[in-house]
mmCIF file of C-alpha atoms and ligand atoms in Angstrom:
data_model
loop_
_atom_site.group_PDB
_atom_site.id
_atom_site.type_symbol
_atom_site.label_atom_id
_atom_site.label_comp_id
_atom_site.label_asym_id
_atom_site.label_seq_id
_atom_site.Cartn_x
_atom_site.Cartn_y
_atom_site.Cartn_z
ATOM 1 C CA MET A 1 -59.588 -18.318 69.036
ATOM 2 C CA ALA A 2 -57.371 -17.837 72.065
ATOM 3 C CA GLY A 3 -54.567 -15.630 73.318
ATOM 4 C CA LEU A 4 -55.297 -12.396 71.447
ATOM 5 C CA GLU A 5 -52.297 -10.081 71.659
ATOM 6 C CA VAL A 6 -51.807 -6.791 69.856
ATOM 7 C CA VAL A 7 -48.493 -5.811 68.208
ATOM 8 C CA ALA A 8 -48.409 -2.637 66.043
ATOM 9 C CA GLY A 9 -50.408 -3.242 62.859
ATOM 10 C CA THR A 10 -51.237 -6.833 63.782
ATOM 11 C CA ARG A 11 -53.409 -9.023 65.947
ATOM 12 C CA VAL A 12 -51.806 -12.248 67.124
ATOM 13 C CA HIS A 13 -53.952 -15.293 67.867
ATOM 14 C CA THR A 14 -53.093 -18.842 68.779
ATOM 15 C CA LEU A 15 -55.538 -21.113 67.063
ATOM 16 C CA ARG A 16 -55.897 -24.408 65.253
ATOM 17 C CA LEU A 17 -55.418 -24.086 61.508
ATOM 18 C CA SER A 18 -58.438 -26.347 61.044
ATOM 19 C CA GLU A 19 -60.350 -23.088 61.718
ATOM 20 C CA LEU A 20 -58.723 -21.364 58.731
ATOM 21 C CA THR A 21 -58.668 -24.174 56.162
ATOM 22 C CA THR A 22 -61.525 -25.464 54.013
ATOM 23 C CA LEU A 23 -60.509 -29.094 54.624
ATOM 24 C CA LYS A 24 -60.880 -28.364 58.359
ATOM 25 C CA VAL A 25 -57.774 -30.206 59.468
ATOM 26 C CA GLY A 26 -54.578 -28.807 60.974
ATOM 27 C CA GLY A 27 -53.141 -28.165 64.407
ATOM 28 C CA PRO A 28 -52.075 -25.039 66.290
ATOM 29 C CA ALA A 29 -50.209 -22.015 65.022
ATOM 30 C CA GLU A 30 -49.543 -18.439 65.959
ATOM 31 C CA VAL A 31 -51.553 -16.438 63.462
ATOM 32 C CA TRP A 32 -50.481 -12.854 62.815
ATOM 33 C CA GLU A 33 -53.324 -10.930 61.271
ATOM 34 C CA VAL A 34 -51.838 -7.926 59.556
ATOM 35 C CA GLU A 35 -53.472 -4.620 58.629
ATOM 36 C CA ASP A 36 -50.631 -2.470 57.271
ATOM 37 C CA THR A 37 -46.981 -2.339 56.253
ATOM 38 C CA ALA A 38 -45.767 -1.864 59.835
ATOM 39 C CA GLY A 39 -47.710 -5.005 60.705
ATOM 40 C CA LEU A 40 -46.008 -6.892 57.854
ATOM 41 C CA VAL A 41 -42.603 -5.771 59.101
ATOM 42 C CA ASN A 42 -43.409 -7.060 62.605
ATOM 43 C CA ALA A 43 -45.113 -10.271 61.526
ATOM 44 C CA THR A 44 -42.334 -11.317 59.141
ATOM 45 C CA ALA A 45 -39.500 -10.724 61.611
ATOM 46 C CA GLU A 46 -39.429 -14.484 62.366
ATOM 47 C CA PRO A 47 -39.876 -17.467 59.993
ATOM 48 C CA PHE A 48 -43.397 -17.344 58.548
ATOM 49 C CA LEU A 49 -45.906 -18.876 56.163
ATOM 50 C CA VAL A 50 -48.679 -16.932 54.407
ATOM 51 C CA ILE A 51 -52.285 -18.103 54.448
ATOM 52 C CA GLY A 52 -54.998 -16.893 52.113
ATOM 53 C CA GLY A 53 -58.406 -18.556 52.058
ATOM 54 C CA GLY A 54 -56.836 -21.841 53.233
ATOM 55 C CA SER A 55 -58.517 -23.664 50.354
ATOM 56 C CA ASN A 56 -55.459 -25.459 48.978
ATOM 57 C CA LEU A 57 -53.731 -26.451 52.203
ATOM 58 C CA LEU A 58 -53.147 -29.698 54.062
ATOM 59 C CA VAL A 59 -51.798 -28.799 57.514
ATOM 60 C CA SER A 60 -50.362 -31.408 59.887
ATOM 61 C CA ASP A 61 -52.160 -32.291 63.120
ATOM 62 C CA ALA A 62 -49.126 -30.933 64.990
ATOM 63 C CA GLY A 63 -49.621 -27.538 63.353
ATOM 64 C CA VAL A 64 -46.685 -25.397 62.264
ATOM 65 C CA SER A 65 -43.843 -23.789 64.183
ATOM 66 C CA GLU A 66 -43.645 -20.824 61.787
ATOM 67 C CA ARG A 67 -45.805 -17.765 62.281
ATOM 68 C CA VAL A 68 -48.794 -17.765 59.965
ATOM 69 C CA VAL A 69 -49.305 -14.364 58.347
ATOM 70 C CA ARG A 70 -52.853 -13.536 57.322
ATOM 71 C CA LEU A 71 -53.835 -10.284 55.615
ATOM 72 C CA GLY A 72 -56.690 -8.579 57.446
ATOM 73 C CA ARG A 73 -59.694 -6.519 56.450
ATOM 74 C CA SER A 74 -57.724 -3.542 55.191
ATOM 75 C CA PHE A 75 -56.517 -5.793 52.347
ATOM 76 C CA ASN A 76 -60.095 -6.774 51.405
ATOM 77 C CA ASP A 77 -61.308 -4.450 48.638
ATOM 78 C CA VAL A 78 -64.426 -6.299 47.580
ATOM 79 C CA ARG A 79 -66.636 -3.352 48.537
ATOM 80 C CA ASN A 80 -64.336 -0.859 46.820
ATOM 81 C CA PHE A 81 -64.664 -2.687 43.518
ATOM 82 C CA ALA A 82 -67.344 -0.786 41.688
ATOM 83 C CA GLY A 83 -66.714 -1.673 38.073
ATOM 84 C CA GLN A 84 -63.300 -0.139 37.348
ATOM 85 C CA HIS A 85 -61.857 -2.129 34.436
ATOM 86 C CA ASP A 86 -58.232 -1.546 35.439
ATOM 87 C CA VAL A 87 -58.004 -1.838 39.206
ATOM 88 C CA TRP A 88 -55.679 -2.501 42.144
ATOM 89 C CA LEU A 89 -57.276 -4.800 44.738
ATOM 90 C CA GLY A 90 -56.022 -6.027 48.111
ATOM 91 C CA ALA A 91 -54.843 -9.616 48.374
ATOM 92 C CA ALA A 92 -57.482 -10.501 51.005
ATOM 93 C CA THR A 93 -60.309 -9.752 48.559
ATOM 94 C CA PRO A 94 -62.456 -12.909 48.254
ATOM 95 C CA LEU A 95 -62.824 -14.201 44.705
ATOM 96 C CA PRO A 96 -66.514 -15.182 44.953
ATOM 97 C CA GLY A 97 -67.558 -11.575 45.678
ATOM 98 C CA LEU A 98 -65.215 -10.222 43.049
ATOM 99 C CA VAL A 99 -66.524 -12.553 40.343
ATOM 100 C CA ARG A 100 -70.114 -11.598 41.180
ATOM 101 C CA ARG A 101 -69.395 -7.845 41.228
ATOM 102 C CA ALA A 102 -67.563 -8.033 37.898
ATOM 103 C CA GLN A 103 -70.621 -9.743 36.394
ATOM 104 C CA LYS A 104 -72.941 -7.031 37.703
ATOM 105 C CA ALA A 105 -70.641 -4.364 36.254
ATOM 106 C CA GLY A 106 -70.552 -6.165 32.889
ATOM 107 C CA LEU A 107 -66.802 -6.816 33.073
ATOM 108 C CA SER A 108 -65.343 -10.000 31.644
ATOM 109 C CA GLY A 109 -62.146 -11.894 32.559
ATOM 110 C CA LEU A 110 -62.881 -13.486 35.934
ATOM 111 C CA GLU A 111 -65.614 -15.922 34.905
ATOM 112 C CA GLY A 112 -63.299 -18.966 34.956
ATOM 113 C CA LEU A 113 -62.719 -18.356 38.661
ATOM 114 C CA LEU A 114 -66.364 -18.920 39.600
ATOM 115 C CA GLY A 115 -66.498 -21.439 42.440
ATOM 116 C CA VAL A 116 -62.885 -21.011 43.574
ATOM 117 C CA PRO A 117 -63.134 -20.231 47.324
ATOM 118 C CA ALA A 118 -59.835 -18.321 47.469
ATOM 119 C CA VAL A 119 -58.737 -14.798 48.223
ATOM 120 C CA LEU A 120 -56.891 -12.827 45.571
ATOM 121 C CA GLY A 121 -53.370 -13.350 47.020
ATOM 122 C CA GLY A 122 -53.805 -17.126 47.162
ATOM 123 C CA ALA A 123 -55.313 -17.185 43.679
ATOM 124 C CA VAL A 124 -52.275 -15.301 42.335
ATOM 125 C CA ALA A 125 -49.836 -17.546 44.245
ATOM 126 C CA MET A 126 -51.488 -20.651 42.716
ATOM 127 C CA ASN A 127 -52.559 -19.089 39.390
ATOM 128 C CA ALA A 128 -55.982 -20.512 40.206
ATOM 129 C CA GLY A 129 -58.418 -21.234 37.414
ATOM 130 C CA THR A 130 -60.401 -23.667 35.385
ATOM 131 C CA ARG A 131 -60.410 -24.512 31.713
ATOM 132 C CA TYR A 132 -62.566 -21.383 31.267
ATOM 133 C CA GLY A 133 -59.827 -19.065 32.445
ATOM 134 C CA GLU A 134 -57.256 -18.443 35.125
ATOM 135 C CA MET A 135 -55.739 -15.617 37.161
ATOM 136 C CA SER A 136 -53.069 -14.950 34.532
ATOM 137 C CA ASP A 137 -55.776 -13.805 32.060
ATOM 138 C CA THR A 138 -56.377 -10.577 33.959
ATOM 139 C CA LEU A 139 -53.322 -10.101 36.195
ATOM 140 C CA GLN A 140 -51.185 -7.149 35.117
ATOM 141 C CA GLU A 141 -49.023 -6.392 38.102
ATOM 142 C CA VAL A 142 -48.527 -7.402 41.727
ATOM 143 C CA GLU A 143 -47.489 -5.520 44.819
ATOM 144 C CA LEU A 144 -45.303 -7.661 47.085
ATOM 145 C CA PHE A 145 -43.950 -7.221 50.566
ATOM 146 C CA VAL A 146 -40.445 -8.641 50.293
ATOM 147 C CA ASN A 147 -37.187 -8.027 52.184
ATOM 148 C CA GLY A 148 -38.953 -5.600 54.499
ATOM 149 C CA ALA A 149 -40.465 -3.313 51.841
ATOM 150 C CA LEU A 150 -43.195 -3.112 49.210
ATOM 151 C CA GLU A 151 -42.295 -3.508 45.552
ATOM 152 C CA ARG A 152 -44.184 -3.954 42.309
ATOM 153 C CA LEU A 153 -43.571 -6.590 39.673
ATOM 154 C CA PRO A 154 -45.215 -7.062 36.280
ATOM 155 C CA ALA A 155 -47.309 -10.255 36.020
ATOM 156 C CA ASP A 156 -44.833 -11.673 33.455
ATOM 157 C CA ALA A 157 -42.177 -11.827 36.170
ATOM 158 C CA LEU A 158 -44.265 -14.460 38.015
ATOM 159 C CA GLN A 159 -44.057 -16.936 35.083
ATOM 160 C CA LEU A 160 -47.678 -17.966 35.626
ATOM 161 C CA SER A 161 -48.567 -21.412 34.290
ATOM 162 C CA TYR A 162 -51.031 -24.179 35.215
ATOM 163 C CA ARG A 163 -51.531 -23.870 39.018
ATOM 164 C CA HIS A 164 -48.095 -22.300 39.340
ATOM 165 C CA ALA A 165 -46.479 -18.932 40.006
ATOM 166 C CA VAL A 166 -42.898 -18.052 40.806
ATOM 167 C CA LEU A 167 -42.798 -15.584 43.713
ATOM 168 C CA PRO A 168 -39.561 -14.189 45.150
ATOM 169 C CA PRO A 169 -38.616 -16.209 48.295
ATOM 170 C CA GLY A 170 -40.393 -14.880 51.375
ATOM 171 C CA ALA A 171 -42.718 -12.611 49.359
ATOM 172 C CA VAL A 172 -46.227 -11.751 50.516
ATOM 173 C CA VAL A 173 -48.603 -10.705 47.733
ATOM 174 C CA THR A 174 -50.322 -7.618 49.146
ATOM 175 C CA ARG A 175 -52.204 -6.258 46.107
ATOM 176 C CA ALA A 176 -52.838 -7.163 42.511
ATOM 177 C CA ARG A 177 -53.709 -5.060 39.471
ATOM 178 C CA LEU A 178 -56.303 -6.690 37.259
ATOM 179 C CA ARG A 179 -57.423 -5.584 33.816
ATOM 180 C CA LEU A 180 -60.960 -6.644 32.909
ATOM 181 C CA THR A 181 -62.654 -6.397 29.529
ATOM 182 C CA PRO A 182 -65.833 -4.353 29.068
ATOM 183 C CA SER A 183 -68.758 -6.655 28.192
ATOM 184 C CA THR A 184 -72.370 -6.843 29.377
ATOM 185 C CA PRO A 185 -73.854 -8.360 32.533
ATOM 186 C CA ALA A 186 -75.854 -10.798 30.376
ATOM 187 C CA ALA A 187 -72.842 -11.991 28.372
ATOM 188 C CA VAL A 188 -70.762 -12.460 31.526
ATOM 189 C CA GLU A 189 -73.672 -14.305 33.184
ATOM 190 C CA ALA A 190 -73.897 -16.679 30.203
ATOM 191 C CA THR A 191 -70.218 -17.630 30.603
ATOM 192 C CA LEU A 192 -70.669 -18.014 34.372
ATOM 193 C CA ALA A 193 -73.518 -20.442 33.724
ATOM 194 C CA LYS A 194 -71.183 -22.615 31.594
ATOM 195 C CA VAL A 195 -68.504 -22.623 34.292
ATOM 196 C CA ASP A 196 -71.126 -23.434 36.911
ATOM 197 C CA SER A 197 -72.380 -26.400 34.939
ATOM 198 C CA ALA A 198 -68.789 -27.656 34.437
ATOM 199 C CA ARG A 199 -68.528 -27.712 38.232
ATOM 200 C CA ALA A 200 -71.923 -29.310 38.832
ATOM 201 C CA GLY A 201 -70.400 -32.741 39.498
ATOM 202 C CA GLN A 202 -68.072 -31.499 42.214
ATOM 203 C CA PRO A 203 -68.878 -32.415 45.830
ATOM 204 C CA LYS A 204 -70.144 -29.824 48.299
ATOM 205 C CA VAL A 205 -68.662 -31.474 51.401
ATOM 206 C CA LYS A 206 -65.550 -29.984 53.114
ATOM 207 C CA SER A 207 -62.423 -30.403 50.959
ATOM 208 C CA ALA A 208 -59.397 -28.542 49.645
ATOM 209 C CA GLY A 209 -60.553 -28.812 46.036
ATOM 210 C CA CYS A 210 -58.632 -31.147 43.750
ATOM 211 C CA ALA A 211 -55.870 -32.959 45.605
ATOM 212 C CA PHE A 212 -53.690 -33.668 42.556
ATOM 213 C CA LYS A 213 -52.724 -31.664 39.475
ATOM 214 C CA ASN A 214 -53.971 -32.986 36.165
ATOM 215 C CA PRO A 215 -51.241 -34.658 34.141
ATOM 216 C CA PRO A 216 -50.902 -33.184 30.630
ATOM 217 C CA GLY A 217 -53.912 -34.130 28.507
ATOM 218 C CA ASP A 218 -55.705 -36.121 31.210
ATOM 219 C CA SER A 219 -57.689 -35.645 34.401
ATOM 220 C CA ALA A 220 -56.425 -36.898 37.763
ATOM 221 C CA GLY A 221 -60.062 -37.416 38.776
ATOM 222 C CA ARG A 222 -60.667 -39.663 35.781
ATOM 223 C CA ILE A 223 -57.514 -41.683 36.551
ATOM 224 C CA ILE A 224 -58.466 -42.175 40.237
ATOM 225 C CA ASP A 225 -62.010 -43.065 39.203
ATOM 226 C CA ALA A 226 -60.812 -45.555 36.553
ATOM 227 C CA ALA A 227 -58.610 -47.207 39.192
ATOM 228 C CA GLY A 228 -61.777 -47.881 41.231
ATOM 229 C CA LEU A 229 -60.749 -45.707 44.162
ATOM 230 C CA LYS A 230 -63.898 -43.641 44.731
ATOM 231 C CA GLY A 231 -65.183 -44.270 48.245
ATOM 232 C CA LEU A 232 -61.738 -45.347 49.504
ATOM 233 C CA ARG A 233 -61.606 -44.216 53.113
ATOM 234 C CA ARG A 234 -59.160 -43.745 55.976
ATOM 235 C CA GLY A 235 -60.839 -42.556 59.162
ATOM 236 C CA ASP A 236 -63.140 -39.707 58.173
ATOM 237 C CA ALA A 237 -61.194 -38.881 54.980
ATOM 238 C CA MET A 238 -62.761 -40.297 51.830
ATOM 239 C CA VAL A 239 -62.316 -40.121 48.057
ATOM 240 C CA ALA A 240 -65.528 -38.431 46.885
ATOM 241 C CA SER A 241 -67.977 -40.576 44.988
ATOM 242 C CA GLU A 242 -68.868 -37.556 42.807
ATOM 243 C CA HIS A 243 -65.294 -36.781 41.669
ATOM 244 C CA GLY A 244 -62.161 -38.885 42.144
ATOM 245 C CA ASN A 245 -59.821 -35.929 42.695
ATOM 246 C CA PHE A 246 -61.678 -34.570 45.737
ATOM 247 C CA ILE A 247 -60.780 -35.891 49.184
ATOM 248 C CA LEU A 248 -63.556 -35.129 51.629
ATOM 249 C CA ASN A 249 -63.513 -34.560 55.354
ATOM 250 C CA LEU A 250 -66.665 -36.394 56.400
ATOM 251 C CA GLY A 251 -66.603 -34.683 59.791
ATOM 252 C CA ALA A 252 -63.767 -35.651 62.088
ATOM 253 C CA ALA A 253 -60.903 -36.371 59.661
ATOM 254 C CA THR A 254 -57.381 -35.680 60.889
ATOM 255 C CA ALA A 255 -54.400 -34.736 58.744
ATOM 256 C CA ALA A 256 -53.034 -38.220 59.495
ATOM 257 C CA ASP A 257 -56.200 -39.771 57.955
ATOM 258 C CA VAL A 258 -55.774 -37.598 54.852
ATOM 259 C CA VAL A 259 -52.067 -38.456 54.500
ATOM 260 C CA GLU A 260 -52.850 -42.186 54.840
ATOM 261 C CA LEU A 261 -55.529 -41.872 52.186
ATOM 262 C CA VAL A 262 -53.206 -40.003 49.791
ATOM 263 C CA SER A 263 -50.580 -42.751 50.310
ATOM 264 C CA ALA A 264 -53.159 -45.452 49.666
ATOM 265 C CA ILE A 265 -54.284 -43.710 46.445
ATOM 266 C CA ARG A 266 -50.673 -43.392 45.274
ATOM 267 C CA LYS A 267 -49.976 -47.052 46.070
ATOM 268 C CA GLU A 268 -53.011 -48.209 44.080
ATOM 269 C CA LEU A 269 -52.161 -45.866 41.184
ATOM 270 C CA SER A 270 -48.597 -47.164 41.029
ATOM 271 C CA ARG A 271 -50.087 -50.561 40.141
ATOM 272 C CA VAL A 272 -51.512 -49.007 36.960
ATOM 273 C CA GLY A 273 -48.351 -46.976 36.269
ATOM 274 C CA ALA A 274 -49.854 -43.572 37.217
ATOM 275 C CA ASP A 275 -47.932 -41.069 39.316
ATOM 276 C CA LEU A 276 -49.807 -37.866 40.203
ATOM 277 C CA GLU A 277 -48.343 -34.675 41.651
ATOM 278 C CA LEU A 278 -50.157 -33.072 44.599
ATOM 279 C CA GLU A 279 -51.766 -29.689 43.905
ATOM 280 C CA TRP A 280 -52.195 -29.041 47.635
ATOM 281 C CA ARG A 281 -49.530 -27.205 49.610
ATOM 282 C CA LEU A 282 -48.429 -29.234 52.652
ATOM 283 C CA TRP A 283 -47.573 -27.433 55.887
ATOM 284 C CA GLY A 284 -45.914 -28.921 58.963
ATOM 285 C CA PHE A 285 -44.824 -32.268 57.481
HETATM 286 P P1 LIG B 301 -54.237 -20.825 50.473
HETATM 287 O O1 LIG B 301 -54.821 -22.174 50.302
HETATM 288 O O2 LIG B 301 -54.395 -20.164 51.777
HETATM 289 O O3 LIG B 301 -52.691 -20.866 50.097
HETATM 290 C C1 LIG B 301 -52.254 -21.529 48.919
HETATM 291 C C2 LIG B 301 -50.782 -21.155 48.664
HETATM 292 O O4 LIG B 301 -50.726 -19.762 48.339
HETATM 293 C C3 LIG B 301 -49.882 -21.337 49.887
HETATM 294 O O5 LIG B 301 -48.606 -21.753 49.441
HETATM 295 C C4 LIG B 301 -49.813 -19.945 50.488
HETATM 296 O O6 LIG B 301 -48.627 -19.711 51.243
HETATM 297 C C5 LIG B 301 -49.839 -19.091 49.233
HETATM 298 N N1 LIG B 301 -50.392 -17.757 49.489
HETATM 299 C C6 LIG B 301 -51.662 -17.452 49.882
HETATM 300 N N2 LIG B 301 -51.815 -16.124 49.994
HETATM 301 C C7 LIG B 301 -50.626 -15.579 49.678
HETATM 302 C C8 LIG B 301 -50.135 -14.248 49.619
HETATM 303 N N3 LIG B 301 -50.908 -13.187 49.903
HETATM 304 N N4 LIG B 301 -48.834 -14.042 49.273
HETATM 305 C C9 LIG B 301 -48.024 -15.091 48.981
HETATM 306 N N5 LIG B 301 -48.435 -16.365 49.002
HETATM 307 C C10 LIG B 301 -49.710 -16.606 49.357
HETATM 308 N N6 LIG B 301 -58.343 -24.135 42.480
HETATM 309 C C11 LIG B 301 -58.315 -23.876 41.159
HETATM 310 O O7 LIG B 301 -57.279 -23.429 40.638
HETATM 311 N N7 LIG B 301 -59.422 -24.097 40.381
HETATM 312 C C12 LIG B 301 -60.576 -24.565 40.899
HETATM 313 O O8 LIG B 301 -61.541 -24.747 40.167
HETATM 314 C C13 LIG B 301 -60.637 -24.804 42.299
HETATM 315 N N8 LIG B 301 -61.778 -25.249 42.875
HETATM 316 C C14 LIG B 301 -61.818 -25.443 44.228
HETATM 317 C C15 LIG B 301 -63.024 -25.829 44.822
HETATM 318 C C16 LIG B 301 -63.087 -26.025 46.191
HETATM 319 C C17 LIG B 301 -64.403 -26.445 46.811
HETATM 320 C C18 LIG B 301 -61.938 -25.812 47.008
HETATM 321 C C19 LIG B 301 -62.004 -25.996 48.489
HETATM 322 C C20 LIG B 301 -60.738 -25.423 46.424
HETATM 323 C C21 LIG B 301 -60.667 -25.251 45.027
HETATM 324 N N9 LIG B 301 -59.483 -24.856 44.408
HETATM 325 C C22 LIG B 301 -59.467 -24.593 43.062
HETATM 326 C C23 LIG B 301 -58.233 -24.760 45.186
HETATM 327 C C24 LIG B 301 -57.935 -23.375 45.781
HETATM 328 O O9 LIG B 301 -59.122 -22.593 45.901
HETATM 329 C C25 LIG B 301 -56.887 -22.624 44.946
HETATM 330 O O10 LIG B 301 -55.647 -23.314 44.932
HETATM 331 C C26 LIG B 301 -56.630 -21.208 45.461
HETATM 332 O O11 LIG B 301 -55.714 -20.549 44.609
HETATM 333 C C27 LIG B 301 -56.069 -21.173 46.887
HETATM 334 O O12 LIG B 301 -56.186 -19.839 47.338
HETATM 335 P P2 LIG B 301 -56.267 -19.499 48.894
HETATM 336 O O13 LIG B 301 -56.449 -18.036 49.003
HETATM 337 O O14 LIG B 301 -57.254 -20.363 49.562
HETATM 338 O O15 LIG B 301 -54.773 -19.866 49.305
HETATM 339 N N1 LIG B 302 -63.846 -37.659 35.312
HETATM 340 C C1 LIG B 302 -64.160 -38.949 35.575
HETATM 341 N N2 LIG B 302 -64.304 -39.333 36.878
HETATM 342 C C2 LIG B 302 -64.144 -38.483 37.901
HETATM 343 C C3 LIG B 302 -63.808 -37.145 37.629
HETATM 344 C C4 LIG B 302 -63.668 -36.751 36.316
HETATM 345 O O1 LIG B 302 -64.288 -39.765 34.670
HETATM 346 O O2 LIG B 302 -64.290 -38.904 39.048
HETATM 347 C C5 LIG B 302 -63.737 -37.231 33.903
HETATM 348 C C6 LIG B 302 -64.904 -36.319 33.529
HETATM 349 O O3 LIG B 302 -66.010 -37.083 33.116
HETATM 350 C C7 LIG B 302 -64.314 -35.484 32.408
HETATM 351 C C8 LIG B 302 -62.823 -35.382 32.793
HETATM 352 O O4 LIG B 302 -62.564 -36.447 33.722
HETATM 353 O O5 LIG B 302 -64.383 -36.169 31.186
HETATM 354 C C9 LIG B 302 -62.489 -34.029 33.410
HETATM 355 O O6 LIG B 302 -63.253 -33.856 34.598
HETATM 356 P P1 LIG B 302 -63.725 -32.422 35.127
HETATM 357 O O7 LIG B 302 -64.442 -31.712 34.031
HETATM 358 O O8 LIG B 302 -64.390 -32.592 36.428
HETATM 359 O O9 LIG B 302 -62.372 -31.611 35.308
HETATM 360 P P2 LIG B 302 -61.082 -31.971 36.090
HETATM 361 O O10 LIG B 302 -59.962 -31.969 35.104
HETATM 362 O O11 LIG B 302 -61.212 -33.179 36.923
HETATM 363 C C10 LIG B 302 -60.445 -29.507 36.570
HETATM 364 C C11 LIG B 302 -59.750 -28.806 37.699
HETATM 365 C C12 LIG B 302 -60.741 -28.285 38.716
HETATM 366 C C13 LIG B 302 -61.736 -27.389 38.039
HETATM 367 C C14 LIG B 302 -62.460 -28.200 36.951
HETATM 368 C C15 LIG B 302 -63.486 -27.369 36.196
HETATM 369 C C16 LIG B 302 -57.527 -29.695 38.133
HETATM 370 C C17 LIG B 302 -56.701 -30.618 38.957
HETATM 371 N N3 LIG B 302 -58.839 -29.711 38.368
HETATM 372 O O12 LIG B 302 -60.965 -30.713 37.095
HETATM 373 O O13 LIG B 302 -59.996 -27.517 39.660
HETATM 374 O O14 LIG B 302 -62.692 -26.894 38.962
HETATM 375 O O15 LIG B 302 -61.467 -28.670 36.014
HETATM 376 O O16 LIG B 302 -62.886 -26.671 35.190
HETATM 377 O O17 LIG B 302 -56.988 -28.964 37.304
HETATM 378 C C18 LIG B 302 -58.818 -27.553 41.714
HETATM 379 O O18 LIG B 302 -57.805 -27.260 41.065
HETATM 380 O O19 LIG B 302 -58.800 -27.654 42.965
HETATM 381 C C19 LIG B 302 -60.068 -27.806 41.008
HETATM 382 C C20 LIG B 302 -61.167 -28.200 41.618
#
């Protein structure tokens, strides 16, 4: 990180977004780390993008010209979550810790999110999940910073569906109210074990999760696999041999490599009449 500068309620860094994304590609940006409402007011005074865990992003090698707003530690409530079944949590709370703490407290509802390396705000914005459950199962209400002030909206207003939420333009999710269901640690652990085994075939190498959304009734990974594209490679970006919908960064991949690979996959799929929609959010293209 370079160029640390302090503006009320924020810390401003210039850094490469490869440092903040799980795919580890992406060029420079001015990152405004925000700790309070005054910080949000300052950070959002110019065009901005919001980053969560960076686990669903493909960022261009040239970076982005917008400010990148990142919620800081004061929005991370993982340690404040002590088994309340109806609870407001900050949007920078990491899901892995939350899922584990809910299990220990014997609270059910978050099991389907096991293995999703997001923070709560990003998981709400994407309605993250698996076939064992998604964010919408427990989300009751959100707090948003929008048009210079905080407001609350019921979860219904976000029209949550498969990997999709409708947020007001320019909104930053700051907190979310979740309602969990009392269960037992053992019962929750049993469900977690099922979710874990459903994910056993997924690669462990750097990625941004599944690149494409599943078309209704099918799996993008199965389609890419059936087209014989596993192992297809451009530079250090490669279609995983374990799962066709994961694009891996083998070490030194650039965004350009990843874009070329996505184009090559699409070209090959068009030969078999398949057209997949990207799940990733693209920044700077
Ligand atoms: P980011 O990637 O940082 O951002 C994603 C989008 O959300 C961007 O448009 C961003 O602007 C917006 N956003 C983020 N925070 C906020 C906020 N506070 N307010 C407003 N907008 C915001 N996803 C699944 O659904 N299921 C899976 O099983 C799954 N498995 C994965 C496994 C791996 C190994 C990886 C790397 C990813 C996986 N993903 C999965 C993808 C990813 O974790 C999800 O899409 C997740 O919701 C992204 O959250 P994030 O916090 O990383 O958001
Ligand atoms: N399959 C293949 N070849 C492959 C991959 C999958 O034949 O290379 C087949 C599997 O054998 C299985 C079917 O396709 O019969 C479904 O595969 P899998 O169970 O792996 O689920 P998926 O539909 O590919 C979805 C989500 C994942 C989530 C898993 C687990 C999407 C795009 N993907 O994958 O989410 O973790 O289910 O529930 O919805 C993500 O969104 O980033 C993500 C990783």
